[in-house]
PDB file of C-alpha atoms in Angstrom:
ATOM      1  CA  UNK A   1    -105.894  22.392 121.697  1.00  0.00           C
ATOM      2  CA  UNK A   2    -108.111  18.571 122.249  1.00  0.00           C
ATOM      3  CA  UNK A   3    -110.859  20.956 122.890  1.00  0.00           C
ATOM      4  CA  UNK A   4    -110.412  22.954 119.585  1.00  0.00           C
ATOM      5  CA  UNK A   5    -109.893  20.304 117.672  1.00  0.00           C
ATOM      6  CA  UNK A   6    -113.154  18.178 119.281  1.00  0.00           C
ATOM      7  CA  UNK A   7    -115.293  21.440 118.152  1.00  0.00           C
ATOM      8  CA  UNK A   8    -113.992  20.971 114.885  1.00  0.00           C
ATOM      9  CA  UNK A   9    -114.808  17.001 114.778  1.00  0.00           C
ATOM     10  CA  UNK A  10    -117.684  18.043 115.911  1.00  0.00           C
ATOM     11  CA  UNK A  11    -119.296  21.003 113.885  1.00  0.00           C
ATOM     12  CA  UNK A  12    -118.173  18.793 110.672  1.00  0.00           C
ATOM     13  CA  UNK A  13    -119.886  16.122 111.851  1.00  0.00           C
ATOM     14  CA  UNK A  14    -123.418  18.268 112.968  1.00  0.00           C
ATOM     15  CA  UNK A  15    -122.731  19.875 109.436  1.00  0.00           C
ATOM     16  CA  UNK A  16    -122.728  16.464 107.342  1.00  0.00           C
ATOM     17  CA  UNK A  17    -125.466  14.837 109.370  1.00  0.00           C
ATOM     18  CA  UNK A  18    -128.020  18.395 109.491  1.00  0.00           C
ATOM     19  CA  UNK A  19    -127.010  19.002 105.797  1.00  0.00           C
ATOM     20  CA  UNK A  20    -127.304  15.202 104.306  1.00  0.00           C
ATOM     21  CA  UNK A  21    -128.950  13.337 106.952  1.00  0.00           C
ATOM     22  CA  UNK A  22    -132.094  11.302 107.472  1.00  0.00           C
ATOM     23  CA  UNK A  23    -134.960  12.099 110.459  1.00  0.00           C
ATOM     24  CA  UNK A  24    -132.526  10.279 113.194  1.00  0.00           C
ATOM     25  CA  UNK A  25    -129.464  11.993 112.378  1.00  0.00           C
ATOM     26  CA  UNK A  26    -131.304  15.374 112.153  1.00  0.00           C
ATOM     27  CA  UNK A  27    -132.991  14.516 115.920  1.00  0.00           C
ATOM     28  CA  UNK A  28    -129.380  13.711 117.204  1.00  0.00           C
ATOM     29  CA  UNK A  29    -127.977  17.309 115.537  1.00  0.00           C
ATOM     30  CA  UNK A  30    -130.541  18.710 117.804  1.00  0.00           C
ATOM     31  CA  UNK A  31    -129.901  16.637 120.666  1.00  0.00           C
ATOM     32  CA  UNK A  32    -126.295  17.646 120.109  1.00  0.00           C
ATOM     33  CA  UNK A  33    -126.722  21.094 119.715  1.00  0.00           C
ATOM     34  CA  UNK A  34    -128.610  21.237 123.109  1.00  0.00           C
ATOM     35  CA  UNK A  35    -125.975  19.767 125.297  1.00  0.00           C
ATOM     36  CA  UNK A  36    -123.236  22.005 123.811  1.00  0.00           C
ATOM     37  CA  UNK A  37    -125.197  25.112 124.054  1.00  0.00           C
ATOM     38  CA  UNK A  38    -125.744  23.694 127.655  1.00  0.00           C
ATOM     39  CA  UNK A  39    -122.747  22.797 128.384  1.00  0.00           C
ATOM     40  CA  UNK A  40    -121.280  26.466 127.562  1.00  0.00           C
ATOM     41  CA  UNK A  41    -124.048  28.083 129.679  1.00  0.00           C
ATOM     42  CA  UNK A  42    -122.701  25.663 132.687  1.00  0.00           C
ATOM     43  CA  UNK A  43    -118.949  27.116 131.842  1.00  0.00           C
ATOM     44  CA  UNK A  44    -120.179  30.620 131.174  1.00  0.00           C
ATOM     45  CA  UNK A  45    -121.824  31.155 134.637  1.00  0.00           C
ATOM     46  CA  UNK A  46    -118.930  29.193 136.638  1.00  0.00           C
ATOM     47  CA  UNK A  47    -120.784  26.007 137.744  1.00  0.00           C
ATOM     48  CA  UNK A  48    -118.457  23.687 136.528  1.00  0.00           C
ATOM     49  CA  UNK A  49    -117.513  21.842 139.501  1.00  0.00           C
ATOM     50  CA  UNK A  50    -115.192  18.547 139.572  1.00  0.00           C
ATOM     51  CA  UNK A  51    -114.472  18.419 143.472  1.00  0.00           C
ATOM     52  CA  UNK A  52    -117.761  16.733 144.467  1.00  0.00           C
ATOM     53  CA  UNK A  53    -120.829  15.336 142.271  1.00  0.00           C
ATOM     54  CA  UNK A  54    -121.470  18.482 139.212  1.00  0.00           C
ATOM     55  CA  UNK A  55    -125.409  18.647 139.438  1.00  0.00           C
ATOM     56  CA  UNK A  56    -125.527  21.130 136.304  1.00  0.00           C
ATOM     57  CA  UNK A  57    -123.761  18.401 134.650  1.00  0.00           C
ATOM     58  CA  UNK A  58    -125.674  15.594 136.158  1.00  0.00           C
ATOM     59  CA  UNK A  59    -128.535  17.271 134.152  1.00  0.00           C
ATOM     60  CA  UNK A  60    -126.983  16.979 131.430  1.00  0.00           C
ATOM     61  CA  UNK A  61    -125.741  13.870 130.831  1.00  0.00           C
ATOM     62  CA  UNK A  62    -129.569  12.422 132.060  1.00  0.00           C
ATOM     63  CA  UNK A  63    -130.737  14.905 129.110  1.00  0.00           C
ATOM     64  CA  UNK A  64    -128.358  12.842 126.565  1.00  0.00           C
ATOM     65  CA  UNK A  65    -128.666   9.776 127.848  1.00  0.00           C
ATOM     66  CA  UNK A  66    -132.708   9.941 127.508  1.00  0.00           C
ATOM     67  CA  UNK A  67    -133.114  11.872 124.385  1.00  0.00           C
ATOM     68  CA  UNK A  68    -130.664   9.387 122.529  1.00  0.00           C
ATOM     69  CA  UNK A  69    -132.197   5.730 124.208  1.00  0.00           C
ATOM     70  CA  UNK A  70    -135.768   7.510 123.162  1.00  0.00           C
ATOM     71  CA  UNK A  71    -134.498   8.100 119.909  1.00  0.00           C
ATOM     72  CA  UNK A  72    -132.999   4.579 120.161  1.00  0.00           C
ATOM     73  CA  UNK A  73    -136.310   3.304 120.260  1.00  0.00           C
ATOM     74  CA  UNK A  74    -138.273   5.252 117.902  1.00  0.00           C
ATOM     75  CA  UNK A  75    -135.635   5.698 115.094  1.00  0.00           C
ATOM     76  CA  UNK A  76    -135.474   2.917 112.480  1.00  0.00           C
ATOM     77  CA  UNK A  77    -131.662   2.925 112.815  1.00  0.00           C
ATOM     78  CA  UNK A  78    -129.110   0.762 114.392  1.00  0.00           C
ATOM     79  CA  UNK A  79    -126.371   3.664 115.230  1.00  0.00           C
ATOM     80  CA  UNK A  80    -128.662   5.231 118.361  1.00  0.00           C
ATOM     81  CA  UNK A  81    -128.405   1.585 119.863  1.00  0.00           C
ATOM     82  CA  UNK A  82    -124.788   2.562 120.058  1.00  0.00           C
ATOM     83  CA  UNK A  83    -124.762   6.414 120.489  1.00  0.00           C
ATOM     84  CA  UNK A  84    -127.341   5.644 123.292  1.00  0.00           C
ATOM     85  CA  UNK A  85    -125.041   3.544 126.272  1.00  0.00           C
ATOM     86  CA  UNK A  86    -122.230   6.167 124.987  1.00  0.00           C
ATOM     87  CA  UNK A  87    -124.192   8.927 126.197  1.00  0.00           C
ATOM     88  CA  UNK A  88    -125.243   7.416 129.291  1.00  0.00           C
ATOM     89  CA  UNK A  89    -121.440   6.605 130.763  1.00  0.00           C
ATOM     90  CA  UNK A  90    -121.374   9.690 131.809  1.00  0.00           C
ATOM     91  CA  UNK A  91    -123.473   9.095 134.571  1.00  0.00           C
ATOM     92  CA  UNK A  92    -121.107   6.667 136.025  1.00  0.00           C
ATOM     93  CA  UNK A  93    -118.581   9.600 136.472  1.00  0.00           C
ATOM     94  CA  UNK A  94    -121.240  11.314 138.412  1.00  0.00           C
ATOM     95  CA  UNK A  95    -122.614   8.235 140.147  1.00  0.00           C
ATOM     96  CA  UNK A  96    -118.624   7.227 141.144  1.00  0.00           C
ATOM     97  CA  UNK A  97    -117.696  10.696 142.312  1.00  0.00           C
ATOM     98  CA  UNK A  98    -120.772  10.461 144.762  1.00  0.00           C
ATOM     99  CA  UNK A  99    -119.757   6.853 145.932  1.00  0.00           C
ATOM    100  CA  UNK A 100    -115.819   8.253 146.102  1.00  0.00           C
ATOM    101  CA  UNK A 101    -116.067  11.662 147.256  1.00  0.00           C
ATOM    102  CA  UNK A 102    -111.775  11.018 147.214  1.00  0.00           C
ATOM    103  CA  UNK A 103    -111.690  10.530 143.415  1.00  0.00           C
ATOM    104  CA  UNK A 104    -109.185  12.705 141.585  1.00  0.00           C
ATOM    105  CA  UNK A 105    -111.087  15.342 139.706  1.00  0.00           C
ATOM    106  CA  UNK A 106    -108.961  14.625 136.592  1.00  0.00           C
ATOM    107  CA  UNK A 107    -110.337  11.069 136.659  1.00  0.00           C
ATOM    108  CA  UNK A 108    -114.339  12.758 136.912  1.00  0.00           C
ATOM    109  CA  UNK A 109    -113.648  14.950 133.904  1.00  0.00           C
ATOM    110  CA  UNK A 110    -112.313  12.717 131.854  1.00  0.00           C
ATOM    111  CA  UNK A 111    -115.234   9.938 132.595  1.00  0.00           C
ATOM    112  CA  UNK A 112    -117.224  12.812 131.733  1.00  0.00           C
ATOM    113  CA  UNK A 113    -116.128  13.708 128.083  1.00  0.00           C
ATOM    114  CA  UNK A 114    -114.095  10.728 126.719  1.00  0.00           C
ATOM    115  CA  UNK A 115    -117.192   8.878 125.113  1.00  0.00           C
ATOM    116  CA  UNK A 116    -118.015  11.715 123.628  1.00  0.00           C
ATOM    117  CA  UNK A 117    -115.139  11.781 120.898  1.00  0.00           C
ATOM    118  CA  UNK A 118    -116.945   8.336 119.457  1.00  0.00           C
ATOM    119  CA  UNK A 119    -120.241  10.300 118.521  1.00  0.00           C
ATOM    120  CA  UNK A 120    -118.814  12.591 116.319  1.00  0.00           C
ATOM    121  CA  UNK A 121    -117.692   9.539 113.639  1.00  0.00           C
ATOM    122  CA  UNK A 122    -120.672   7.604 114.244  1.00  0.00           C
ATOM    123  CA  UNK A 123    -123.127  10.568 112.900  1.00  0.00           C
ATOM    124  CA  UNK A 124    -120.853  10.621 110.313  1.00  0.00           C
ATOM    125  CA  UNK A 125    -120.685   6.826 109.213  1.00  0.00           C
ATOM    126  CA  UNK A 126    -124.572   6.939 110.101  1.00  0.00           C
ATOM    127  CA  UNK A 127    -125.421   9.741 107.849  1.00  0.00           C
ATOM    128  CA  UNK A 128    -122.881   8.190 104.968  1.00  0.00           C
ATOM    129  CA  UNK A 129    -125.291   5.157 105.510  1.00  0.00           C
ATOM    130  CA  UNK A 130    -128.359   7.168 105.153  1.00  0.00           C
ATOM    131  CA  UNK A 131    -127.342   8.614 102.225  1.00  0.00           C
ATOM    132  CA  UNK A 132    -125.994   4.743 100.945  1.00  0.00           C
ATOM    133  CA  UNK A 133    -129.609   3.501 101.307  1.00  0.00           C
ATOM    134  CA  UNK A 134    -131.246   6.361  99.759  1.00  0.00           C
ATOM    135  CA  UNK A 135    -128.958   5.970  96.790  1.00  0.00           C
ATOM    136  CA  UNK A 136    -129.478   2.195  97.066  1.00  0.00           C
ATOM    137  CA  UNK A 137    -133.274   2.031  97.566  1.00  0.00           C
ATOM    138  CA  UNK A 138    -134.654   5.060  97.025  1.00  0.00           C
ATOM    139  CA  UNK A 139    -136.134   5.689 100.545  1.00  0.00           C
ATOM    140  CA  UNK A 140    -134.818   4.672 104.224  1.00  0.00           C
ATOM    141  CA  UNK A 141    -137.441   4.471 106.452  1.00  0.00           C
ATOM    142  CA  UNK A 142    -136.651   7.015 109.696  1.00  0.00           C
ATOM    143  CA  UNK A 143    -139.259   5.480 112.352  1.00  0.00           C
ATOM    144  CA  UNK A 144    -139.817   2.911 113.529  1.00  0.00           C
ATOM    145  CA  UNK A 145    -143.833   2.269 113.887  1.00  0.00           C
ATOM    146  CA  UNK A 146    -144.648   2.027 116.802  1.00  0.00           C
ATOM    147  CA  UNK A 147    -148.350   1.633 116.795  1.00  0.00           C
ATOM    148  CA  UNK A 148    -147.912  -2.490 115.824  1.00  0.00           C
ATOM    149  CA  UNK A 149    -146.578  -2.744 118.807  1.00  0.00           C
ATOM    150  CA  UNK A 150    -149.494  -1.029 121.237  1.00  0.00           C
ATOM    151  CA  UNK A 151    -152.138  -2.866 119.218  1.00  0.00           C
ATOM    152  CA  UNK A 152    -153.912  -5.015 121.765  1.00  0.00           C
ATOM    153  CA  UNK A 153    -153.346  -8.953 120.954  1.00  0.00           C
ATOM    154  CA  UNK A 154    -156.742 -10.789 120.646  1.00  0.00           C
ATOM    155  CA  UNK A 155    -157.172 -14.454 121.379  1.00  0.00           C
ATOM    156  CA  UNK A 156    -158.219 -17.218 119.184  1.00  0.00           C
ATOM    157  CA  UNK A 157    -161.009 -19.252 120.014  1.00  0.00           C
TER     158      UNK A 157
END
């Protein structure tokens, strides 16, 4: 029933943020989209494993955790400096079940999926805040840019 209802959460909170959302929320729909598409490839071909380290999942969570610090750093948002480290606890599950091959497999699941019931209400207060600052302002920057920050420095005499 958790899981039904976390779909739910969920596909209201892709819906809100692909319908009424900014560049970054968009990206993070897609990021989103991704890992639960992947995710029910992993369960549809029977490599879920939780009795030693779950390489499909492994993938995975390095997947999330890099496409959300990247967008982290490109998006001119604060809520990927937060969805970010959320998606990347994950990979303490995996990185504890290889250290304790003993852990309960209850214990590596749940490391596994409990951060992910935070995302869903952050898109949705992010996109609410999008749409605050558009109202607000009319226009909310999405990127950051990036190129004043590869421009060389020059000295002065």
């Amino acid at each position: 029933m958790r899981i039904a209802i976390f779909a739910v959460f969920l596909l209201v909170a892709l819906g809100y943020a692909a319908w009424r959302g900014g560049a970054p929320e968009r990206t993070m729909v897609g990021i989103a989209l991704t890992i639960v598409i992947w995710d029910r490839i992993l369960v549809t071909f029977g490599t879920v494993i939780y009795h030693s380290v779950d390489v499909g999942y492994l993938a995975l969570d390095i997947f999330g955790a890099s496409s959300t610090f990247i967008l982290a750093i490109v998006a001119h948002r604060f809520w990927p400096m937060i969805a970010a480290p959320l998606h990347s606890l994950p990979l303490l599950a995996h990185f504890s079940r290889a250290v304790d091959v003993q852990m309960d497999p209850v214990a590596y699941l749940t490391m596994q999926v409990a951060t992910s019931w935070v995302l869903p209400p952050l898109l949705i207060a992010a996109t609410w805040r999008h749409r605050r600052r558009l109202m607000k302002n009319g226009s909310d920057p999405a990127w950051r840019n990036l190129s004043k920050l590869s421009r060389p420095r020059t000295a002065i005499s």
